[in-house]
Amino acid sequence: MNLQNIEVSTLPGVGPKRLQAIESLGIKSIYDLLFYFPFRYEDMEVKSLDEAVDQEKILLKGVVASDPVVAHFGYRKNRLNVRILVENESIMITFFNQPWLKDKFETGNEVAVYGKWNETRRALTGIKVIGDSHSEGSIDSVYSVNKNIHQKTLVNLIKQAFDKYQGDIQTVIPSEIREKYELLDDQKIVKGMHFPDSESESETARRSAKFREFFLFECGIQSIKARDRQDGDGIEEKYDQSFVDQFLSTLPFKLTDSQSKVVDEILADMKSSHHMNRLLQGDVGSGKTVVAVIAMLASVTAGYQAAIMAPTEILAQQHFDKISKLLTPLKLKVGILTGSQTKKEHDTIAGNIANGQINVIVGTHALIQDSVSFKNLGFIVIDEQHRFGVNQRKALREKGNNPDVLAMTATPIPRTLAITTYGDMDVSRIDELPAGRKAIETYWIRSQKIEQMYKFVQKQLQDDAQVYVVTPLISESEKIDLKNAELIFDKFNELYAPKYHIGLLHGQMPNDEKESVMDEFSSHKIDVLVSTTVIEVGVDVPNATVMVIYDANRFGLSQLHQLRGRVGRGDKQSYCILIADPKNDIALERMKILTSTTDGFVLAEEDLKMRGSGDLLGNKQSGLPDFKVGNPITDINILETAQIEAEQIFKDSNQLEKPENKVLKSFLSAEFEQINNFD
Ligand code: ADP
Ligand code: MG
């Protein structure tokens, strides 16, 4: 019996309403229900305020600073308010309709509260008060539920399902592997995760569940890889080498050795008949764009269309300008498609993509709309690939007949990511910057010393430099952010106009205005560009040599590295000035790391460590997949073992056919039906 195919409605007492509630948790089958595991608070780390992200769930620890007050409103509704002191900031905590929690807050006592953070109000909507119950040895399991269903109801259902179906739980991990690592079978895992009788039972179950989760994930990756490796599955692009060489000779610079090496790797993939799925990693400023252009050109000479998708309109426009300049003289037709074009523009371009007149198409997400179809798409570039979701990348891929894919990123790939998020890809690296680049000098000042920055900028302007000034997204509200940028814009005008020209750039501007501001900055009609983070990725104005970042403590390390990477793109000395008043050790540490290194790899590892560890609840930012039990960072050892074992299984295709792997095979084919055909 396959529990993945048995509906939850087979349990007594589950009517349409309850079914809907359960489905809202993503539970569809009895299998899903049994494997809907609790998380434990011990696994969560207390967050510092500085790391709190608006609307995300966090655990805050502080000292109760006021007596809790319960206010009643409406019909049987009430609200409990209490202030706690966290890192010297008084934070308001609100619980709705749980007045009894009042007893948990005694002024002067330390408490930890789990809840949803509101950045604008600097307040927390409480979900649960974490006592010190686990220090007493109890196992504090909590299921993630929503407003449609209670913890208790869920646990009852799981209990029912377990009683009825436990005999039908089949173990997916082959016994040889389980014995090797002393892992429980699936029935024992389910029992131990939900209803442990002892701490040690719970621990063994959890360790086994982690391995199981990682192993199945890695099997999914291996199966994709196996499919890509099949000959004849991709396109054999017979490109014209002499045309490519001719193009190289027209470039204003010589490729670095690293660039040449990755170009060779990419071209070799293109020529072969298997499907290319390659990640190009190179630090900001290492020159990824030109590599992409060479590959796209090659694809066109082989008779295909090539597309490059960028995450912002500004970046798409910049790519379009550059790529047109490079490829139009070679009689290639380059087009651009973005969301802000008029219907008429859109239709014309879409028409020319469909009839094959356009050879190379640059665009934003607009490329994956239904209204866009290609005549013969053979090669795809995804720039700043971490800014796109899996589905968006897939949607573009589906516009062609299994086209070759080149994804580009500036973010170095630590081991954890290499075997999870990017496990199915081959990786090429550009590991040097073009010759003549000088390391960017980075300084950090506190806001009270801001005059120093004004003076420095003044001096740089006198030396003909161009300056970026970036302000962060402080709130969800674009309006407030804009106001912040406008204030700074006014200040810079007051200081430097009319001698120097100050420009303003933000996300809410109409596209043509954005474009013209960027053009004026590129052509040095604007000296200082005050901007929100819309310039974060990709923007390339080599003459700009100063980057000033306000409220730098509000950005993550990789984002700061990306921003800083907007300068240092020519042979002139560049500078980055961080204005920040870090409120805790982590934020302080970040400033120190930034001022001490420009090595993207070091920064990425630190970044992952700082934000990833213990953060089971939201790894969105780090690009890691959402695991339910395992934490790919803190459980890296289990993850690596699981990866190795999964790789073994897929090494030769007969392995999966062996009787001892029968359950695994049928499980995988049910689970990954959409991505692979196991039979
Ligand atoms: P990134 O890898 O961050 O996307 P870009 O592709 O935007 O970097 O390149 C950064 C800058 O370096 C651009 O102005 C580009 O023209 C220039 N560039 C690229 N390759 C070389 C090279 N081999 N020698 C000199 N300059 C180069
Ligand atoms: Mg780039």
XYZ file of C-alpha atoms and ligand atoms in Angstrom:
707
model
C 0.000 0.000 0.000
C 1.381 3.378 -0.939
C 0.527 5.927 1.723
C 1.290 8.751 -0.685
C -1.873 7.755 -2.541
C -4.186 7.483 0.457
C -6.180 10.568 1.241
C -6.482 12.061 4.698
C -10.256 11.891 4.342
C -10.042 8.137 4.987
C -9.560 8.986 8.665
C -12.722 9.076 10.774
C -14.103 12.534 11.454
C -12.317 14.292 8.629
C -14.954 16.224 6.724
C -14.487 18.782 3.971
C -13.741 21.632 6.371
C -11.059 19.838 8.315
C -9.634 18.508 5.080
C -9.270 22.025 3.785
C -7.535 23.080 6.991
C -5.073 20.230 6.683
C -4.431 20.918 3.042
C -3.575 24.508 3.913
C -0.517 23.060 5.659
C 0.482 21.335 2.439
C -0.671 17.932 3.704
C -2.427 15.923 1.032
C -1.927 12.257 1.842
C -1.606 10.052 4.882
C 2.078 9.954 4.090
C 2.310 13.760 4.255
C 0.485 13.731 7.564
C 2.709 11.099 9.165
C 5.816 12.891 7.995
C 4.662 16.309 9.114
C 7.221 16.543 11.869
C 7.369 18.965 14.771
C 10.252 21.335 15.218
C 11.779 22.029 18.564
C 12.630 25.351 20.096
C 16.010 24.056 21.065
C 16.782 24.151 17.393
C 16.080 27.830 17.162
C 18.555 30.476 17.963
C 17.674 33.672 19.703
C 18.006 36.413 17.134
C 19.425 39.842 17.639
C 17.215 42.736 16.638
C 19.591 43.645 13.922
C 18.920 40.427 12.087
C 15.171 40.548 12.464
C 13.479 40.631 9.088
C 10.100 42.253 8.692
C 7.189 39.782 8.838
C 9.429 36.825 9.557
C 9.206 34.666 12.639
C 11.927 35.039 15.226
C 12.776 34.168 18.763
C 13.638 37.204 20.884
C 15.026 37.089 24.377
C 14.817 39.959 26.841
C 13.867 41.198 30.269
C 10.247 42.018 31.071
C 10.121 45.798 31.396
C 6.479 46.470 32.156
C 3.511 44.713 33.721
C 1.462 42.921 31.099
C -1.846 44.575 30.270
C -4.860 42.765 28.822
C -7.317 44.897 26.887
C -10.669 43.588 25.714
C -12.223 44.678 22.483
C -14.969 43.524 20.176
C -16.884 40.384 20.940
C -14.754 38.142 23.132
C -11.521 39.423 21.746
C -8.595 40.590 23.743
C -5.037 41.649 23.425
C -2.167 41.240 25.833
C 0.539 43.880 25.677
C 3.855 43.739 27.425
C 7.175 45.431 26.870
C 10.454 43.607 27.035
C 13.905 45.057 26.914
C 15.997 43.543 24.132
C 19.507 44.875 23.631
C 18.502 48.085 25.398
C 15.534 48.630 23.134
C 12.049 48.412 24.548
C 10.037 46.115 22.320
C 6.259 45.826 22.434
C 4.956 42.272 22.409
C 1.315 41.607 21.615
C -0.570 38.349 22.033
C -4.099 38.051 20.727
C -6.709 36.096 22.656
C -4.323 34.333 25.012
C -4.884 36.354 28.203
C -3.607 33.543 30.426
C -0.090 34.139 29.155
C -0.111 37.140 31.479
C 1.318 34.958 34.229
C 4.417 34.259 32.202
C 5.574 37.858 32.331
C 6.932 39.087 35.598
C 8.748 42.392 35.548
C 12.491 41.912 35.763
C 12.425 38.271 34.658
C 14.031 37.019 31.525
C 11.760 35.595 28.837
C 12.043 34.335 25.304
C 9.169 34.976 22.949
C 8.613 33.448 19.580
C 6.613 35.575 17.152
C 6.320 37.574 13.998
C 8.447 40.676 13.698
C 7.100 44.020 12.547
C 10.013 46.179 11.464
C 8.185 49.506 11.116
C 6.593 49.282 14.530
C 9.628 47.560 16.052
C 7.160 45.176 17.654
C 6.492 41.460 17.879
C 3.185 39.657 17.492
C 3.676 36.780 19.890
C 3.008 33.197 18.954
C 4.419 31.428 21.952
C 6.252 32.204 25.152
C 9.194 29.935 25.578
C 9.614 29.118 29.212
C 12.668 27.301 30.398
C 10.804 24.038 30.082
C 13.491 22.310 28.117
C 16.110 23.005 30.705
C 13.953 20.768 32.908
C 14.415 18.009 30.408
C 10.980 17.970 28.820
C 10.703 17.709 25.084
C 9.044 20.782 23.778
C 7.693 19.777 20.379
C 5.725 22.196 18.363
C 4.067 21.780 15.024
C 3.934 24.610 12.629
C 0.224 25.310 12.156
C -1.850 28.198 10.885
C -5.081 29.844 11.839
C -7.157 27.094 10.254
C -6.001 24.328 12.533
C -4.889 23.860 16.136
C -1.831 22.011 17.350
C -4.034 19.629 19.290
C -6.272 18.788 16.350
C -3.266 18.098 14.198
C -1.597 15.869 16.772
C -4.824 13.907 17.176
C -5.030 13.320 13.463
C -1.441 12.184 13.310
C -2.135 9.802 16.163
C -5.146 8.359 14.361
C -3.205 7.988 11.150
C -0.366 6.286 12.961
C -2.679 3.827 14.742
C -4.433 2.920 11.543
C -1.570 2.829 9.083
C 1.662 2.206 10.980
C 1.918 -1.286 9.567
C 1.893 0.121 6.070
C 4.790 2.508 6.507
C 7.509 1.271 4.201
C 11.120 2.152 4.731
C 12.700 4.010 1.834
C 16.346 4.011 2.851
C 17.989 0.762 1.783
C 18.849 -1.422 4.764
C 22.552 -1.508 3.971
C 22.780 2.251 4.384
C 20.645 2.226 7.507
C 22.850 -0.348 9.143
C 25.985 1.530 8.213
C 24.824 4.709 9.947
C 22.591 3.138 12.607
C 19.430 4.734 11.339
C 15.872 3.829 12.309
C 13.368 2.441 9.855
C 10.569 4.737 8.769
C 7.978 3.384 11.148
C 10.270 4.025 14.100
C 11.162 7.444 12.759
C 7.503 8.455 12.634
C 6.893 7.104 16.123
C 9.996 8.723 17.591
C 9.411 12.094 15.962
C 5.818 12.442 17.102
C 5.481 10.367 20.239
C 8.881 9.732 21.786
C 9.019 8.020 25.131
C 12.453 9.270 25.929
C 14.903 11.983 24.996
C 17.185 9.411 23.381
C 14.394 7.946 21.275
C 13.594 11.442 20.108
C 17.211 12.151 19.277
C 17.771 8.982 17.275
C 14.542 9.555 15.393
C 15.555 13.108 14.610
C 18.999 12.111 13.381
C 17.457 9.412 11.200
C 14.811 11.783 9.887
C 17.484 14.299 8.955
C 19.461 11.745 7.040
C 16.312 10.508 5.346
C 15.302 14.017 4.315
C 18.731 14.910 2.956
C 19.129 11.556 1.250
C 15.829 11.787 -0.610
C 16.601 15.358 -1.620
C 19.988 14.316 -2.966
C 18.408 11.411 -4.833
C 16.147 13.936 -6.540
C 19.186 15.942 -7.589
C 21.027 12.878 -8.798
C 18.081 11.844 -10.907
C 18.017 15.212 -12.660
C 21.725 14.953 -13.239
C 21.390 11.466 -14.641
C 18.808 12.694 -17.100
C 20.977 15.636 -18.196
C 23.865 13.281 -18.798
C 21.894 11.196 -21.240
C 23.261 11.706 -24.682
C 20.894 13.046 -27.233
C 18.762 14.768 -24.642
C 20.114 18.220 -25.349
C 20.958 20.259 -28.400
C 24.150 19.795 -30.330
C 25.108 23.352 -31.215
C 27.493 23.287 -34.157
C 28.798 26.797 -33.834
C 31.173 28.644 -36.128
C 34.547 28.890 -34.388
C 36.058 31.361 -36.840
C 33.159 33.747 -36.319
C 33.670 33.521 -32.562
C 37.402 34.180 -32.971
C 36.676 37.149 -35.151
C 34.405 38.555 -32.455
C 37.075 38.081 -29.792
C 39.509 40.115 -31.848
C 37.106 43.058 -31.906
C 36.855 43.283 -28.098
C 38.588 46.284 -26.532
C 40.377 43.971 -24.098
C 41.903 40.529 -23.974
C 40.038 37.894 -21.982
C 41.643 36.931 -18.716
C 42.927 33.346 -18.498
C 39.979 32.527 -16.270
C 37.503 33.899 -18.758
C 39.091 31.932 -21.602
C 38.960 28.761 -19.549
C 35.244 29.075 -18.762
C 34.463 30.025 -22.359
C 36.087 26.739 -23.409
C 34.082 24.783 -20.836
C 30.851 26.336 -22.015
C 31.557 25.870 -25.710
C 32.451 22.222 -25.150
C 29.095 21.665 -23.449
C 27.272 23.417 -26.248
C 28.893 21.268 -28.891
C 27.972 18.022 -27.159
C 24.551 16.485 -27.442
C 23.769 16.306 -23.754
C 21.913 19.039 -22.044
C 24.048 21.786 -20.523
C 23.117 23.019 -17.070
C 26.031 25.130 -15.943
C 26.561 27.678 -13.234
C 29.079 30.424 -13.920
C 30.405 31.869 -10.721
C 32.655 34.916 -10.710
C 33.015 37.665 -8.167
C 31.480 41.056 -8.879
C 33.445 42.763 -11.626
C 35.147 39.602 -12.872
C 33.587 39.984 -16.325
C 30.807 37.416 -16.614
C 28.764 39.375 -19.145
C 31.241 39.109 -21.976
C 31.480 35.350 -21.434
C 27.713 35.136 -21.798
C 27.830 37.236 -24.950
C 30.427 34.950 -26.537
C 28.306 31.895 -25.788
C 25.151 33.549 -27.132
C 26.952 34.556 -30.293
C 28.190 30.999 -30.760
C 24.663 29.694 -30.360
C 23.385 32.083 -33.034
C 26.075 30.913 -35.473
C 24.783 27.391 -34.870
C 21.369 28.510 -36.056
C 19.622 29.125 -32.746
C 18.180 32.039 -30.842
C 19.756 32.998 -27.521
C 18.152 34.791 -24.574
C 19.472 36.500 -21.476
C 17.183 37.188 -18.524
C 18.101 39.816 -15.923
C 16.365 40.553 -12.618
C 15.758 44.284 -13.078
C 14.777 46.588 -15.909
C 17.833 48.738 -15.324
C 20.081 45.765 -15.752
C 18.208 44.466 -18.800
C 18.500 47.876 -20.429
C 22.217 48.045 -19.669
C 22.768 44.572 -21.120
C 20.760 45.501 -24.179
C 22.853 48.642 -24.802
C 26.126 46.758 -24.429
C 25.147 43.650 -26.312
C 23.685 45.645 -29.213
C 26.882 47.628 -29.472
C 28.906 44.417 -29.624
C 26.715 42.288 -31.862
C 24.956 44.669 -34.233
C 28.159 45.288 -36.262
C 28.229 41.506 -36.847
C 24.754 41.752 -38.399
C 23.034 40.055 -35.489
C 19.660 41.379 -34.460
C 19.282 42.119 -30.745
C 15.949 42.857 -29.061
C 14.752 43.802 -25.613
C 11.575 42.792 -23.836
C 10.533 44.209 -20.460
C 7.332 44.576 -18.501
C 7.061 48.307 -18.934
C 6.871 48.351 -22.709
C 3.629 49.378 -24.369
C 1.429 46.677 -25.801
C 2.389 47.744 -29.271
C 6.137 47.563 -28.572
C 5.633 44.245 -26.855
C 3.685 42.788 -29.757
C 6.241 43.882 -32.329
C 9.145 42.405 -30.386
C 7.242 39.243 -29.492
C 6.401 38.883 -33.178
C 10.038 39.137 -34.159
C 11.035 36.626 -31.505
C 8.408 34.212 -32.766
C 9.364 34.547 -36.412
C 13.063 34.274 -35.669
C 14.087 37.729 -36.880
C 15.607 38.557 -33.516
C 18.701 36.449 -32.787
C 19.554 37.570 -29.289
C 16.862 38.686 -26.908
C 17.521 40.534 -23.652
C 14.778 40.796 -21.093
C 13.383 40.645 -17.595
C 10.737 38.248 -16.244
C 8.702 39.519 -19.168
C 10.439 36.836 -21.240
C 8.538 34.050 -19.521
C 5.058 35.420 -20.183
C 2.733 33.155 -22.126
C 2.585 35.663 -24.969
C 6.256 35.068 -25.738
C 7.290 32.147 -27.864
C 10.549 31.564 -29.665
C 11.151 30.205 -33.108
C 14.185 28.257 -32.096
C 15.575 28.965 -28.636
C 18.821 27.079 -28.132
C 20.704 28.934 -25.426
C 19.653 30.672 -22.243
C 21.579 32.897 -19.868
C 20.167 33.693 -16.462
C 22.010 36.640 -15.004
C 22.151 37.070 -11.233
C 20.420 33.736 -11.085
C 19.824 33.793 -7.321
C 17.309 36.546 -7.925
C 15.035 34.169 -9.784
C 12.926 31.345 -8.451
C 13.298 27.792 -9.640
C 10.005 28.059 -11.478
C 10.994 31.179 -13.351
C 14.202 29.543 -14.525
C 12.252 26.482 -15.537
C 9.649 28.546 -17.366
C 12.301 30.147 -19.530
C 13.873 26.791 -20.211
C 10.527 25.522 -21.414
C 10.397 28.217 -24.074
C 12.815 26.129 -26.089
C 13.270 22.486 -26.856
C 15.552 21.703 -23.914
C 17.972 24.588 -24.559
C 21.386 24.783 -22.936
C 21.372 26.856 -19.767
C 24.053 29.104 -18.335
C 23.197 30.584 -14.933
C 25.452 33.330 -13.633
C 26.079 34.454 -10.095
C 28.575 36.517 -8.150
C 27.909 34.569 -4.996
C 30.581 31.986 -4.288
C 29.200 28.557 -3.661
C 30.122 27.085 -0.301
C 29.956 23.304 -0.017
C 26.497 23.403 1.568
C 25.005 25.167 -1.420
C 27.033 23.220 -3.933
C 25.397 19.966 -2.879
C 21.897 21.309 -2.323
C 20.695 24.245 -4.348
C 23.217 23.747 -7.141
C 23.658 20.023 -6.812
C 22.333 19.345 -10.292
C 24.624 21.824 -12.035
C 28.172 21.836 -13.298
C 30.125 24.773 -12.023
C 32.570 27.039 -13.879
C 34.530 29.644 -11.994
C 36.161 32.895 -12.974
C 38.675 33.282 -10.208
C 40.575 36.403 -11.174
C 39.735 39.994 -11.905
C 40.834 41.717 -15.124
C 44.385 43.032 -14.914
C 44.985 46.482 -13.512
C 42.164 46.497 -10.994
C 42.984 48.023 -7.652
C 41.443 46.649 -4.471
C 38.585 48.824 -3.253
C 39.385 50.633 -0.022
C 36.547 50.327 2.454
C 35.929 52.590 5.440
C 33.306 52.459 8.121
C 32.142 55.559 10.002
C 29.387 56.154 12.524
C 26.636 58.547 11.545
C 27.823 61.233 13.937
C 30.976 61.497 11.822
C 29.069 61.986 8.601
C 30.798 65.314 7.935
C 33.968 63.351 7.187
C 32.165 61.601 4.375
C 30.894 64.910 2.949
C 34.437 66.224 2.877
C 35.777 63.083 1.299
C 33.119 63.136 -1.408
C 33.848 66.819 -2.082
C 37.478 66.035 -2.645
C 36.702 63.087 -4.881
C 34.328 65.197 -6.955
C 37.087 67.746 -7.435
C 39.175 64.902 -8.810
C 36.454 64.189 -11.354
C 35.112 61.065 -9.651
C 31.543 59.811 -9.852
C 29.760 58.759 -6.711
C 26.949 56.370 -5.815
C 25.000 57.045 -2.645
C 22.753 54.184 -1.600
C 20.076 54.082 1.055
C 18.525 50.837 2.218
C 15.029 49.546 2.220
C 14.094 50.560 5.709
C 10.502 49.481 5.645
C 8.037 47.582 3.533
C 6.720 50.914 2.429
C 8.340 52.254 -0.704
C 7.087 55.689 0.237
C 9.129 55.894 3.394
C 12.221 54.623 1.634
C 11.744 57.149 -1.061
C 11.465 59.935 1.460
C 14.730 58.840 2.963
C 16.446 58.914 -0.435
C 14.907 62.294 -1.208
C 16.214 63.812 2.010
C 19.707 62.678 1.163
C 19.270 63.950 -2.369
C 18.340 67.384 -0.976
C 21.320 67.351 1.342
C 23.749 66.561 -1.458
C 22.241 69.286 -3.602
C 22.659 71.729 -0.780
C 26.299 70.706 -0.402
C 27.492 70.365 -3.984
C 25.043 71.874 -6.484
C 25.153 73.646 -8.860
C 28.806 72.860 -9.468
C 28.090 69.132 -9.455
C 24.997 67.386 -10.682
C 23.050 65.187 -8.348
C 20.670 62.530 -9.662
C 17.969 60.510 -7.955
C 16.998 56.964 -8.805
C 14.352 54.785 -7.192
C 12.106 51.862 -7.908
C 8.912 53.849 -8.276
C 10.127 55.984 -11.148
C 8.677 55.240 -14.567
C 11.016 53.134 -16.599
C 12.014 55.712 -19.180
C 12.990 58.108 -16.381
C 15.100 55.437 -14.737
C 16.736 54.785 -18.049
C 17.535 58.414 -18.697
C 18.970 58.904 -15.204
C 21.186 55.856 -15.706
C 22.230 57.151 -19.126
C 23.157 60.516 -17.671
C 25.165 58.824 -14.961
C 26.927 56.567 -17.475
C 27.840 59.547 -19.624
C 28.974 61.526 -16.582
C 26.326 64.199 -16.849
C 25.413 63.246 -13.306
C 28.217 63.263 -10.729
C 26.428 61.894 -7.699
C 23.683 59.302 -8.005
C 21.493 58.968 -4.931
C 19.639 55.713 -5.172
C 17.620 53.082 -3.369
C 18.862 49.522 -3.795
C 17.606 49.339 -7.382
C 21.245 49.621 -8.427
C 22.269 46.713 -6.266
C 22.974 44.164 -8.933
C 24.859 44.206 -12.162
C 25.076 47.901 -12.882
C 28.327 48.713 -14.638
C 29.634 52.276 -14.839
C 33.410 51.915 -14.761
C 34.034 55.607 -14.152
C 32.188 55.562 -10.817
C 34.732 55.136 -8.056
C 33.004 56.018 -4.797
C 30.206 54.062 -3.142
C 28.587 55.553 -0.046
C 26.147 53.293 1.789
C 23.804 54.722 4.408
C 22.519 52.561 7.273
C 24.883 49.850 6.155
C 24.028 47.738 9.205
C 20.645 47.083 7.622
C 22.150 45.153 4.738
C 23.452 41.633 4.757
C 27.077 40.947 3.968
C 26.510 39.681 0.448
C 24.303 42.589 -0.411
C 26.951 45.008 0.800
C 29.518 43.156 -1.258
C 27.268 43.415 -4.319
C 26.753 47.124 -3.756
C 30.425 47.725 -3.214
C 31.082 45.844 -6.438
C 29.479 48.693 -8.406
C 32.823 50.493 -8.021
C 36.314 49.218 -8.686
C 35.353 48.355 -12.277
C 38.063 50.338 -13.998
C 41.723 50.915 -13.295
C 41.198 53.860 -10.947
C 41.392 53.526 -7.165
C 37.893 53.078 -5.746
C 36.415 53.617 -2.297
C 33.479 52.358 -0.320
C 32.193 54.230 2.715
C 29.845 52.478 5.077
C 27.797 54.608 7.407
C 26.525 52.463 10.224
C 25.751 52.479 13.910
C 25.851 48.786 14.704
C 23.793 47.950 17.759
C 25.251 44.573 18.599
C 28.258 42.350 18.145
C 27.082 40.686 14.977
C 26.482 43.970 13.206
C 29.831 45.223 14.420
C 31.497 42.065 13.189
C 29.976 42.620 9.777
C 31.507 46.075 9.475
C 34.861 44.693 10.509
C 34.758 41.894 7.963
C 33.814 44.290 5.196
C 36.587 46.711 5.952
C 39.120 43.914 6.114
C 38.406 41.914 2.966
C 37.048 42.240 -0.551
C 37.204 38.498 -1.110
C 33.704 37.415 -2.048
C 34.315 33.856 -0.959
C 35.309 34.803 2.571
C 32.307 37.102 2.780
C 29.854 34.505 1.525
C 31.004 31.909 4.016
C 30.724 34.381 6.865
C 27.330 35.474 5.646
C 26.005 31.967 5.512
C 27.354 31.256 8.966
C 25.912 34.401 10.491
C 22.440 34.108 9.139
C 22.090 30.433 8.491
C 22.968 28.590 11.626
C 20.016 27.442 13.625
C 17.657 29.280 11.365
C 15.301 26.477 10.491
C 12.417 28.725 9.811
C 13.550 30.855 6.985
C 16.485 30.272 4.740
C 14.995 32.282 1.946
C 17.802 34.796 1.993
C 20.645 32.359 1.838
C 19.226 30.520 -1.173
C 19.144 27.205 0.635
C 16.256 24.862 0.048
C 13.679 24.655 2.758
C 14.402 21.501 4.703
C 11.893 20.476 7.305
C 14.009 18.568 9.796
C 17.635 18.985 8.852
C 19.563 22.215 8.846
C 21.961 22.093 5.902
C 24.459 24.316 7.675
C 24.633 22.906 11.166
C 23.973 19.377 9.912
C 26.483 19.613 7.073
C 28.073 16.297 8.075
C 24.831 14.398 7.720
C 24.137 16.248 4.498
C 27.495 15.317 3.009
C 27.095 11.679 3.960
C 23.635 11.596 2.426
C 24.981 13.175 -0.735
C 27.711 10.569 -1.095
C 25.276 7.695 -0.570
C 22.769 9.100 -3.048
C 25.519 9.539 -5.621
C 26.492 5.872 -5.153
C 22.959 4.727 -5.853
C 22.798 6.672 -9.082
C 26.271 5.842 -10.237
C 25.062 3.079 -12.465
C 21.473 2.873 -13.509
C 21.119 -0.787 -12.486
C 21.397 0.021 -8.791
C 17.862 1.298 -8.587
C 16.616 -1.881 -10.187
C 17.941 -4.067 -7.376
C 15.273 -5.627 -5.143
C 16.624 -3.963 -1.993
C 16.074 -0.571 -3.601
C 12.576 -1.280 -4.795
C 10.804 0.844 -2.193
C 13.201 3.702 -2.769
C 12.608 3.597 -6.483
C 8.855 3.602 -6.259
C 8.989 6.356 -3.658
C 11.197 8.537 -5.808
C 9.114 8.031 -8.892
C 6.017 9.146 -6.997
C 7.759 12.087 -5.380
C 9.676 13.374 -8.366
C 7.263 12.400 -11.083
C 7.201 15.932 -12.370
C 10.936 16.199 -12.866
C 11.888 12.789 -14.059
C 10.710 9.648 -15.577
C 12.074 6.766 -13.580
C 10.872 4.032 -15.834
P 30.255 40.991 -13.567
O 31.033 39.730 -13.546
O 30.164 41.635 -12.222
O 28.912 40.844 -14.229
P 30.849 42.636 -15.840
O 30.617 41.586 -16.833
O 29.823 43.692 -15.684
O 31.127 42.003 -14.430
O 32.289 43.275 -16.139
C 32.825 44.296 -15.343
C 33.610 45.267 -16.181
O 34.833 44.694 -16.595
C 32.894 45.696 -17.438
O 33.068 47.075 -17.596
C 33.584 44.891 -18.527
O 33.533 45.545 -19.761
C 35.010 44.806 -18.005
N 35.767 43.632 -18.448
C 35.300 42.380 -18.632
N 36.291 41.539 -18.990
C 37.438 42.279 -19.044
C 38.804 41.984 -19.347
N 39.198 40.772 -19.684
N 39.698 43.000 -19.289
C 39.295 44.238 -18.936
N 38.026 44.583 -18.634
C 37.094 43.619 -18.675
Mg 26.915 41.085 -14.057
